């Protein structure tokens, strides 16, 4: 490789002109906010902006509706951003003479704070939003998704967000493209301190001022909310301080303006005006507005909470009247007081109903990842050098169970999934057994190259990637990993495993750790093992006292008419479909297939032959390149004739929903559809 010194002829081309794409963003609201605060402008005038306390109140109320529907929500982030977003929207919508989006690119990278923008815009009347619209937040019937998504809400979202820092580089591209096109437009980007830990953010933090210095970037203002808090706790205490990073922004070429109190609305607005004026005056020096905030601001309990009340801290709305009173300092507008009473009454009714309900019966259930943690603890107790390396989400992935049980054997790398995997490879090379963990979407998108390089460097890792497919229902498409199997199944020296119950997870994780140890101790390169799990509770086992031989599929029902194969979170649907078919006199073999890229062709192939080649698969993944596709390909290579119907996602993104089951039903990924497919193959 080297410089291209080959000769070439310069040719004529028409002037560069972009495609004329009509913006789908809604126009600026024409009236004043329903509940307003007043700020003074640099010119001596005044403008009305949305009251930040009203934003906080609406976020609390709308979150309770989502929680009642079965979803989790974010409170801490939008509470911290309330003044920042009020000031920004005051500027965005104060332009006259042309549409606001012709003057501004507004990009919110802080996807966990998107509900605060919905609340603010409902107060402003943007895009016809009303307070009633907020009641369906995160439901499958609403475009107000868990994180901002332009494919469902193009009227309000310019760039989809969610995975932290994913929008930073895109915002840079907008500003550069505007410069290339000759557009007179300022880019305003909102970022959290947690997102600033990501590799993509650090790349853009350097390249934006670097390219701006070459006059390649339009005026650019980035607002960083710094409250030293992430999902699982305090950034500095859990990982490392971000203050040196922010202090270095000036050296990178940013014009840094610091706001010590990000909850002083006037101070924030004044600083924002100054930032925009400075960026316009000298586009070669972008502006970084470094704003000190408090996550969960407005409620004492969340302000003091180690995670700032990141996820909504209440199970229901029982305390809503108290929250409204605290947010408004006792002067609660009646419509908010009434709304709070409504939710409080609903909570009381639900509590009474639960108390009088009979005790739940049936098999014991728990999260699948609980088994993974138990296996890691067991292996560590036996003297194996297991070490946990996390990226802020150990409480969600289940690995916190190991970290609490075996103190001193873990590190949190902060919100930096790619770095987490690479650090794990380093631990592997030294002789440890590293277990890295995060959500599947982040693990396979941000961690894919590090996973490949780990295998290539003979430094395998064990990965626990949770919240696969539609399991992360409420967070929406940006958090829903639907290509995770296809993303990693072809990495050499990598085994992809989808346990469907905690008993299976415990056995297979323990075996993986032992295999890892034995390979490395014997001088062999070893394999990386990637475990994909959901987030919901499932039976601890499908067969009482089951064994889980390595590399083998599990047959839970024998039949001869058709074969139903499931994996992971949707194996339960295959079990149910087998029972439903039996009631109609159709005998199905039901198989649990946990080894995705190394399927047990002996077991599954024999069953398929017995059933005359009739095969139905189901998975929480895109049908293309998923478990069913890999299984069918393996059967074909083995010379086993079959007809396969694969139920999965058909080339679409997901969306927010209160529960994963709503999305499974919407996309035809359930037991009823398996029954239909089986009967269709049988000609019934």
XYZ file of C-alpha atoms in Angstrom:
684
model
C 0.000 0.000 0.000
C 1.113 3.540 -0.616
C 0.297 6.805 -2.305
C -1.504 6.602 -5.639
C 0.923 8.167 -8.103
C -0.770 6.808 -11.206
C -1.520 9.374 -13.936
C -5.071 10.580 -14.490
C -6.794 13.110 -16.711
C -8.731 16.011 -15.220
C -12.205 16.145 -16.749
C -14.968 18.743 -16.786
C -18.060 18.245 -14.592
C -21.111 20.427 -13.971
C -21.084 22.505 -10.777
C -21.672 20.446 -7.627
C -25.307 20.749 -6.622
C -27.106 18.681 -3.965
C -30.437 16.967 -4.555
C -33.271 19.243 -3.457
C -34.806 17.340 -0.544
C -37.859 18.894 1.033
C -37.670 18.987 4.804
C -40.353 17.003 6.614
C -39.857 18.879 9.884
C -42.899 20.725 11.203
C -42.895 24.526 11.067
C -42.306 26.659 14.130
C -45.325 27.081 16.427
C -47.135 30.368 15.872
C -48.365 31.088 19.398
C -46.735 31.480 22.787
C -46.062 28.528 25.088
C -49.028 27.418 27.169
C -46.803 27.801 30.234
C -44.005 30.274 29.606
C -40.911 31.730 31.212
C -39.384 35.006 30.039
C -35.727 35.569 29.141
C -33.914 38.704 28.098
C -32.066 38.763 24.794
C -28.672 40.306 24.029
C -30.436 43.083 22.110
C -32.362 44.141 25.198
C -35.660 42.536 24.252
C -37.555 39.642 25.789
C -38.843 36.334 24.451
C -41.096 33.663 25.871
C -39.712 30.144 26.241
C -41.233 26.975 27.591
C -41.217 26.801 31.390
C -38.581 24.177 32.367
C -40.578 23.127 35.433
C -43.555 22.356 33.222
C -41.269 20.180 31.102
C -40.222 18.302 34.240
C -43.809 17.869 35.389
C -44.922 16.581 31.996
C -42.005 14.144 31.812
C -42.928 12.715 35.217
C -46.580 12.329 34.245
C -46.018 10.873 30.775
C -43.441 8.452 32.174
C -45.973 7.048 34.626
C -48.365 6.298 31.765
C -45.590 4.379 30.006
C -44.662 2.553 33.217
C -48.311 1.590 33.721
C -48.272 0.184 30.203
C -45.291 -1.998 31.041
C -42.362 0.130 29.867
C -39.406 1.643 31.694
C -38.664 5.337 31.250
C -36.092 8.080 31.751
C -36.527 10.911 34.224
C -33.053 12.076 35.242
C -31.739 13.129 31.839
C -34.642 15.300 30.675
C -34.823 16.903 34.121
C -31.175 17.944 33.740
C -31.670 19.235 30.183
C -34.879 21.215 30.820
C -33.292 24.698 30.867
C -30.899 23.885 28.023
C -33.677 22.719 25.719
C -35.979 25.585 26.712
C -33.254 28.067 25.741
C -32.407 26.271 22.505
C -36.018 26.119 21.342
C -36.451 29.758 22.259
C -33.678 30.559 19.785
C -34.810 28.058 17.131
C -38.332 29.414 16.981
C -37.515 33.121 17.328
C -36.269 33.420 13.750
C -38.465 35.303 11.326
C -38.488 35.500 7.560
C -37.904 31.800 6.864
C -38.605 28.394 8.364
C -36.571 27.579 11.461
C -35.025 24.467 9.907
C -33.605 26.598 7.098
C -31.614 28.521 9.703
C -30.801 25.691 12.081
C -29.854 22.034 12.272
C -30.968 20.886 15.724
C -29.502 17.524 16.709
C -30.236 15.878 20.043
C -27.679 13.164 20.699
C -28.952 12.714 24.276
C -31.603 10.200 23.263
C -32.418 9.365 26.878
C -33.639 12.971 27.186
C -35.881 12.937 24.107
C -39.026 12.698 26.226
C -38.113 16.099 27.666
C -38.189 17.499 24.134
C -41.603 15.928 23.538
C -42.864 17.502 26.754
C -41.409 20.906 25.893
C -42.840 20.839 22.383
C -46.276 19.850 23.657
C -46.121 22.969 25.830
C -45.070 25.001 22.770
C -47.745 23.447 20.539
C -45.112 22.282 18.049
C -46.449 19.967 15.326
C -49.879 20.150 16.949
C -48.672 18.183 19.993
C -50.920 18.355 23.042
C -50.544 17.180 26.613
C -52.928 14.315 25.827
C -50.517 13.038 23.155
C -47.942 12.485 25.884
C -50.159 9.885 27.549
C -49.271 7.354 24.819
C -45.514 7.934 25.059
C -43.592 4.761 24.164
C -46.717 2.846 23.114
C -46.913 1.112 19.759
C -49.656 3.596 18.803
C -47.492 6.703 19.264
C -44.754 8.376 17.231
C -43.301 9.652 20.509
C -40.808 6.832 20.784
C -38.417 5.972 23.594
C -35.602 7.712 21.738
C -36.023 10.147 18.876
C -36.552 8.293 15.616
C -36.951 10.040 12.295
C -38.448 7.026 10.509
C -41.538 7.292 12.755
C -41.446 10.988 13.641
C -39.897 12.915 10.728
C -41.913 15.997 11.729
C -39.945 16.302 14.954
C -36.674 14.390 14.595
C -33.958 15.325 12.114
C -31.541 12.526 13.039
C -32.467 9.373 14.936
C -30.704 9.029 18.262
C -30.378 6.560 21.115
C -26.974 4.869 21.164
C -24.915 7.605 22.777
C -22.695 9.661 20.439
C -24.282 8.117 17.320
C -25.518 11.549 16.215
C -22.334 13.543 16.904
C -20.565 12.599 13.695
C -23.797 12.977 11.734
C -24.168 16.524 13.070
C -20.615 17.198 11.928
C -21.586 15.907 8.497
C -24.594 18.215 8.383
C -22.427 21.249 9.107
C -19.829 20.203 6.544
C -22.481 19.479 3.905
C -24.072 22.872 4.533
C -20.660 24.448 3.966
C -20.201 22.502 0.729
C -23.695 23.437 -0.454
C -23.373 27.084 0.545
C -26.299 26.936 2.976
C -26.619 29.664 5.599
C -27.345 27.422 8.566
C -26.034 26.886 12.109
C -25.760 23.380 13.592
C -26.773 23.062 17.248
C -25.818 19.755 18.876
C -26.802 18.594 22.373
C -24.570 15.942 23.987
C -24.345 14.328 27.422
C -21.170 13.751 29.407
C -21.845 10.011 29.181
C -21.878 10.157 25.381
C -18.575 12.011 25.540
C -16.968 8.779 26.757
C -17.673 7.025 23.460
C -15.003 6.645 20.791
C -17.180 8.207 18.073
C -17.604 11.309 20.195
C -13.878 11.664 20.804
C -13.182 11.345 17.071
C -15.673 14.102 16.292
C -14.454 16.268 19.178
C -11.103 16.382 17.390
C -12.239 16.458 13.769
C -14.915 19.174 14.051
C -12.482 21.925 15.135
C -9.718 20.412 13.001
C -11.774 20.624 9.817
C -13.391 23.907 10.829
C -9.901 25.424 10.995
C -9.643 24.538 7.288
C -12.910 26.423 6.680
C -14.784 23.205 5.877
C -17.506 23.441 8.553
C -20.469 25.796 8.891
C -21.039 27.549 12.256
C -21.219 24.818 14.903
C -22.330 24.954 18.548
C -22.151 21.895 20.790
C -23.828 21.930 24.218
C -22.463 19.378 26.705
C -24.496 18.635 29.829
C -21.962 17.739 32.514
C -23.391 16.201 35.681
C -20.872 13.369 36.231
C -23.691 10.824 36.085
C -24.467 7.840 33.889
C -27.063 5.078 34.026
C -25.452 3.046 36.778
C -24.010 5.834 38.924
C -21.388 8.561 39.046
C -18.954 8.615 36.140
C -15.897 9.586 38.191
C -16.585 7.148 41.025
C -17.432 4.184 38.797
C -15.049 4.743 35.891
C -12.827 7.800 35.518
C -13.214 11.578 35.511
C -14.307 13.278 32.308
C -13.138 16.680 33.506
C -9.712 16.432 31.791
C -11.508 15.668 28.519
C -13.669 18.763 28.777
C -10.751 20.902 29.907
C -8.845 19.791 26.793
C -11.563 20.962 24.389
C -9.908 24.375 24.120
C -6.623 22.735 23.102
C -8.473 20.772 20.424
C -9.624 24.028 18.861
C -13.014 24.649 20.449
C -14.068 28.027 21.777
C -15.204 26.882 25.228
C -17.883 28.806 27.131
C -18.602 27.416 30.580
C -21.935 27.768 32.388
C -21.570 26.886 36.073
C -25.312 26.650 36.765
C -27.174 24.888 33.999
C -30.469 25.415 35.849
C -30.273 29.198 35.680
C -32.435 29.673 32.594
C -31.279 33.218 31.912
C -27.611 32.295 32.262
C -28.049 29.374 29.869
C -29.910 31.495 27.310
C -27.337 34.294 27.466
C -24.468 31.847 27.023
C -26.260 30.162 24.119
C -26.786 33.488 22.357
C -23.102 34.303 22.848
C -22.089 30.884 21.540
C -24.146 31.243 18.363
C -22.862 34.778 17.762
C -19.260 33.624 18.211
C -19.710 30.628 15.874
C -21.243 32.830 13.198
C -18.521 35.443 13.566
C -15.770 32.823 13.220
C -16.916 29.489 11.770
C -13.315 28.245 11.852
C -13.604 27.957 15.642
C -16.682 25.957 16.716
C -18.121 26.654 20.141
C -18.429 24.170 23.003
C -20.959 25.268 25.616
C -19.885 23.363 28.751
C -22.932 23.392 31.019
C -22.872 22.076 34.578
C -26.190 20.374 35.370
C -27.703 18.083 37.997
C -29.267 14.869 36.792
C -32.773 14.451 38.194
C -32.986 18.178 39.003
C -36.297 19.258 40.516
C -36.842 16.328 42.875
C -34.570 16.044 45.911
C -34.678 12.247 45.949
C -33.451 11.950 42.361
C -30.934 14.759 42.656
C -29.317 12.789 45.479
C -29.679 9.406 43.764
C -26.354 7.997 42.554
C -27.716 7.639 39.012
C -29.776 10.828 39.106
C -32.980 8.847 38.770
C -31.896 7.850 35.247
C -34.601 5.237 34.873
C -37.918 6.310 36.327
C -37.583 5.670 40.071
C -41.219 4.911 40.843
C -43.118 1.741 40.043
C -46.357 3.700 39.670
C -47.883 7.130 40.108
C -48.730 6.906 43.783
C -46.402 9.802 44.673
C -47.258 12.006 41.709
C -49.110 14.654 43.758
C -46.040 15.000 45.987
C -43.772 15.263 42.961
C -45.906 17.967 41.386
C -45.873 19.899 44.628
C -42.080 19.700 44.801
C -41.507 20.586 41.140
C -43.779 23.631 41.315
C -42.763 24.619 44.876
C -46.355 24.285 46.042
C -47.937 26.331 43.229
C -49.227 23.462 41.115
C -51.431 24.396 38.130
C -54.764 22.647 38.509
C -54.508 20.563 35.334
C -51.256 19.072 36.623
C -52.702 18.528 40.089
C -55.732 16.756 38.601
C -53.553 14.637 36.326
C -51.378 13.662 39.291
C -54.422 12.703 41.364
C -55.693 10.579 38.489
C -52.437 8.634 38.335
C -52.248 8.352 42.105
C -55.774 6.916 42.243
C -54.933 4.419 39.496
C -51.857 3.363 41.451
C -53.890 2.856 44.612
C -56.444 0.750 42.724
C -53.709 -1.369 41.140
C -52.062 -1.853 44.528
C -55.321 -2.992 46.119
C -56.056 -5.321 43.217
C -52.605 -6.861 43.474
C -52.976 -7.381 47.220
C -56.259 -9.263 46.769
C -55.115 -11.328 43.784
C -54.323 -15.008 44.347
C -50.668 -15.966 44.465
C -49.141 -16.684 41.082
C -48.748 -20.341 40.200
C -46.803 -22.205 37.580
C -43.119 -22.901 36.988
C -40.487 -20.704 38.563
C -39.296 -17.926 36.269
C -36.304 -15.598 36.214
C -34.147 -13.656 33.791
C -31.928 -15.835 31.635
C -28.857 -13.748 32.464
C -29.126 -14.760 36.122
C -27.802 -18.158 35.095
C -24.835 -16.601 33.312
C -23.790 -14.733 36.464
C -24.191 -17.835 38.634
C -21.904 -19.796 36.329
C -19.249 -17.088 36.460
C -19.392 -17.070 40.268
C -19.094 -20.865 40.387
C -16.104 -20.842 38.056
C -14.384 -18.107 40.077
C -14.946 -20.061 43.288
C -13.184 -23.008 41.654
C -10.135 -20.841 41.052
C -10.626 -19.912 37.397
C -9.422 -16.337 36.664
C -12.754 -14.844 35.599
C -12.731 -11.050 35.307
C -15.763 -8.877 34.522
C -15.327 -5.841 32.252
C -18.461 -3.712 31.872
C -19.681 -0.647 30.062
C -22.214 0.939 32.446
C -24.927 -1.712 32.066
C -23.947 -4.565 34.395
C -27.195 -4.165 36.325
C -29.169 -4.778 33.136
C -27.013 -7.531 31.665
C -27.009 -9.438 34.946
C -23.230 -9.358 35.415
C -23.641 -7.192 38.503
C -24.544 -10.492 40.198
C -20.983 -11.672 39.649
C -19.476 -8.307 40.564
C -21.306 -8.195 43.895
C -20.529 -11.811 44.739
C -16.810 -11.648 43.879
C -15.671 -8.104 44.773
C -12.504 -6.712 43.260
C -12.756 -8.653 40.011
C -14.375 -6.122 37.725
C -13.889 -2.763 36.086
C -16.393 -0.376 34.483
C -14.900 1.184 31.364
C -17.628 3.802 31.194
C -19.875 4.294 28.193
C -17.368 2.952 25.669
C -18.327 -0.465 24.326
C -15.602 -0.775 21.689
C -12.928 0.025 24.253
C -14.526 -2.449 26.671
C -14.128 -5.338 24.221
C -10.561 -4.348 23.343
C -9.633 -4.097 27.027
C -11.113 -7.570 27.437
C -8.790 -8.818 24.696
C -5.864 -7.385 26.625
C -6.939 -9.228 29.778
C -7.266 -12.406 27.721
C -3.753 -12.065 26.342
C -2.347 -11.856 29.867
C -4.147 -15.033 30.954
C -7.472 -13.951 32.426
C -10.927 -15.113 31.345
C -12.619 -11.797 30.522
C -16.396 -11.455 30.385
C -17.513 -8.262 28.662
C -21.131 -7.137 28.804
C -23.505 -4.567 27.364
C -26.741 -4.391 25.368
C -26.614 -6.445 22.166
C -27.170 -3.412 19.938
C -24.087 -1.693 21.323
C -22.020 -4.863 21.550
C -22.422 -5.826 17.905
C -22.374 -2.353 16.362
C -19.683 -0.632 18.400
C -17.856 -3.812 19.395
C -17.805 -5.731 16.112
C -14.337 -4.773 14.936
C -12.834 -5.236 18.431
C -14.475 -8.692 18.572
C -12.903 -9.533 15.226
C -9.510 -8.213 16.301
C -9.712 -10.136 19.580
C -10.138 -13.380 17.646
C -7.426 -12.372 15.158
C -5.040 -11.563 18.011
C -5.547 -14.944 19.703
C -7.119 -13.027 22.571
C -10.651 -14.443 22.795
C -13.308 -13.030 25.102
C -16.612 -14.163 26.523
C -19.416 -11.696 25.857
C -22.801 -11.275 27.510
C -24.975 -9.155 25.224
C -28.508 -8.651 26.540
C -31.768 -6.959 25.452
C -31.692 -8.614 22.042
C -34.219 -7.993 19.271
C -37.539 -6.535 20.363
C -36.860 -7.305 24.030
C -35.824 -3.673 24.501
C -39.303 -2.702 23.405
C -39.784 0.706 24.999
C -36.443 2.168 23.916
C -37.401 1.739 20.277
C -35.557 0.869 17.082
C -32.246 2.491 17.957
C -31.804 0.105 20.904
C -33.327 -2.982 19.281
C -30.588 -5.259 17.988
C -32.214 -7.094 15.099
C -29.059 -8.015 13.135
C -26.928 -9.290 16.004
C -26.670 -12.915 14.846
C -25.707 -11.982 11.306
C -23.230 -9.416 12.656
C -21.061 -11.893 14.574
C -21.806 -15.412 13.316
C -19.155 -15.261 10.599
C -16.301 -14.060 12.828
C -13.744 -16.887 12.834
C -13.101 -18.722 16.105
C -16.346 -17.410 17.572
C -19.253 -19.442 18.942
C -22.640 -17.711 19.118
C -24.999 -19.006 21.809
C -28.661 -18.162 22.515
C -29.828 -19.772 25.779
C -33.583 -19.827 26.323
C -33.710 -20.338 30.090
C -31.488 -19.604 33.070
C -30.710 -23.258 33.702
C -29.404 -23.664 30.194
C -27.530 -20.352 30.430
C -25.811 -21.416 33.651
C -24.692 -24.741 32.222
C -23.468 -23.393 28.894
C -21.650 -20.413 30.447
C -19.874 -22.672 32.921
C -18.856 -25.003 30.097
C -17.687 -22.046 28.011
C -15.488 -20.759 30.841
C -14.007 -24.239 31.363
C -13.376 -24.685 27.627
C -11.799 -21.228 27.476
C -9.510 -22.094 30.400
C -8.532 -25.512 29.093
C -7.737 -24.213 25.605
C -5.616 -21.340 26.855
C -3.832 -23.408 29.487
C -2.939 -25.963 26.801
C -1.501 -23.297 24.533
C -4.388 -23.332 22.067
C -5.872 -20.092 20.685
C -9.341 -20.846 22.004
C -12.728 -19.479 20.978
C -14.670 -16.351 21.780
C -18.131 -17.158 23.145
C -20.926 -14.657 22.625
C -24.085 -15.153 24.690
C -27.208 -13.311 23.536
C -30.109 -12.992 25.996
C -33.284 -10.958 26.416
C -34.551 -9.014 29.399
C -37.781 -10.770 30.425
C -38.446 -13.656 32.808
C -38.652 -17.197 31.457
C -38.993 -20.648 33.051
C -35.794 -21.755 34.774
C -35.888 -24.954 32.680
C -38.026 -26.527 29.948
C -37.303 -30.123 30.996
C -36.898 -31.015 34.648
C -33.289 -31.762 35.623
C -32.180 -31.326 32.030
C -28.619 -31.866 30.856
C -27.084 -29.447 28.385
C -24.349 -31.256 26.428
C -22.068 -28.814 24.635
C -22.957 -28.301 20.994
C -26.265 -30.163 21.162
C -29.817 -29.030 20.529
C -32.529 -29.840 23.064
C -35.649 -31.766 22.033
C -38.574 -30.933 24.324
C -41.361 -32.624 22.302
C -41.215 -35.545 19.856
C -43.370 -35.745 16.747
C -43.297 -36.790 13.132
C -45.437 -34.270 11.254
C -43.395 -31.073 11.385
C -40.331 -29.659 13.174
C -40.555 -26.421 15.144
C -37.200 -24.850 16.012
C -36.857 -21.829 18.259
C -34.072 -20.106 20.115
C -33.592 -17.672 22.951
C -36.465 -15.364 23.784
C -38.922 -16.905 21.310
C -38.343 -20.558 22.060
C -41.347 -20.311 24.391
C -43.495 -19.618 21.328
C -42.294 -22.827 19.689
C -43.218 -24.748 22.850
C -46.680 -23.187 22.865
C -47.135 -23.828 19.136
C -46.311 -27.506 19.677
C -48.997 -27.717 22.343
C -51.574 -25.976 20.135
C -50.843 -28.272 17.190
C -51.152 -31.345 19.413
C -54.698 -30.275 20.291
C -55.479 -30.435 16.567
C -53.933 -33.866 16.184
C -50.692 -32.623 14.605
C -47.563 -34.017 16.198
C -44.648 -31.599 16.093
C -41.072 -32.083 17.201
C -40.077 -28.988 19.175
C -36.365 -28.215 19.339
C -34.375 -25.604 21.225
C -31.386 -24.548 19.091
C -28.919 -22.534 21.229
C -25.792 -22.932 19.049
C -26.572 -20.491 16.267
C -23.519 -20.643 14.002
C -22.694 -24.267 14.874
C -26.135 -25.951 14.819
C -26.538 -29.562 15.911
C -27.310 -31.028 12.503
C -27.337 -34.593 13.791
C -30.279 -33.941 16.133
C -32.150 -31.404 14.040
C -31.420 -33.134 10.735
C -32.806 -36.476 11.923
C -35.985 -34.756 13.122
C -36.398 -32.921 9.809
C -35.988 -36.151 7.843
C -38.601 -37.869 10.009
C -41.024 -34.985 9.382
C -40.646 -35.183 5.620
C -38.508 -32.039 5.466
C -41.121 -29.744 7.025
C -39.379 -27.101 9.158
C -40.636 -23.926 10.883
C -38.214 -21.608 12.702
C -38.837 -18.591 14.906
C -36.423 -16.001 16.259
C -36.220 -12.446 17.580
C -34.031 -11.299 14.684
C -34.235 -10.347 11.051
C -35.234 -13.402 9.018
C -32.408 -12.587 6.645
C -29.117 -14.147 7.835
C -30.623 -15.178 11.155
C -30.861 -18.477 13.018
C -33.340 -19.974 10.559
C -31.249 -18.985 7.560
C -28.075 -20.399 9.104
C -29.836 -23.616 10.092
C -31.350 -24.075 6.635
C -27.966 -23.496 5.025
C -26.344 -26.048 7.324
C -29.062 -28.619 6.533
C -28.609 -28.021 2.808
C -24.853 -28.481 3.076
C -25.511 -31.753 4.876
C -27.722 -32.865 1.973
C -30.930 -32.841 4.006
C -33.875 -31.826 1.819
C -36.343 -29.536 3.556
C -38.877 -26.752 3.167
C -38.383 -23.992 5.708
C -40.651 -21.189 6.861
C -38.695 -18.714 8.976
C -40.630 -16.388 11.250
C -38.715 -13.264 12.177
C -38.486 -9.598 11.289
C -38.989 -8.968 7.591
C -36.473 -6.254 6.765
C -38.024 -3.528 8.904
C -36.869 -1.429 11.842
C -38.769 -1.802 15.073
C -40.397 0.919 17.137
C -41.313 1.695 20.709
C -43.916 -0.435 22.429
C -44.828 -0.952 26.054
C -44.009 -4.657 25.810
C -42.044 -6.898 23.469
C -45.153 -9.045 22.964
C -46.856 -6.099 21.247
C -44.055 -6.074 18.677
C -43.983 -9.843 18.320
C -47.702 -9.839 17.539
C -47.343 -6.865 15.181
C -44.609 -8.633 13.199
C -46.210 -12.091 13.244
C -43.631 -13.697 15.532
C -45.743 -15.818 17.870
C -47.133 -19.282 18.467
C -50.285 -18.652 16.423
C -48.224 -17.772 13.341
C -46.076 -20.855 13.843
C -49.234 -22.974 13.888
C -50.411 -21.305 10.670
C -47.058 -21.941 9.002
C -47.009 -25.586 10.092
C -50.519 -26.219 8.834
C -49.716 -24.497 5.547
C -46.765 -26.830 4.976
C -48.994 -29.786 5.837
C -51.660 -28.541 3.404
C -54.246 -28.088 6.151
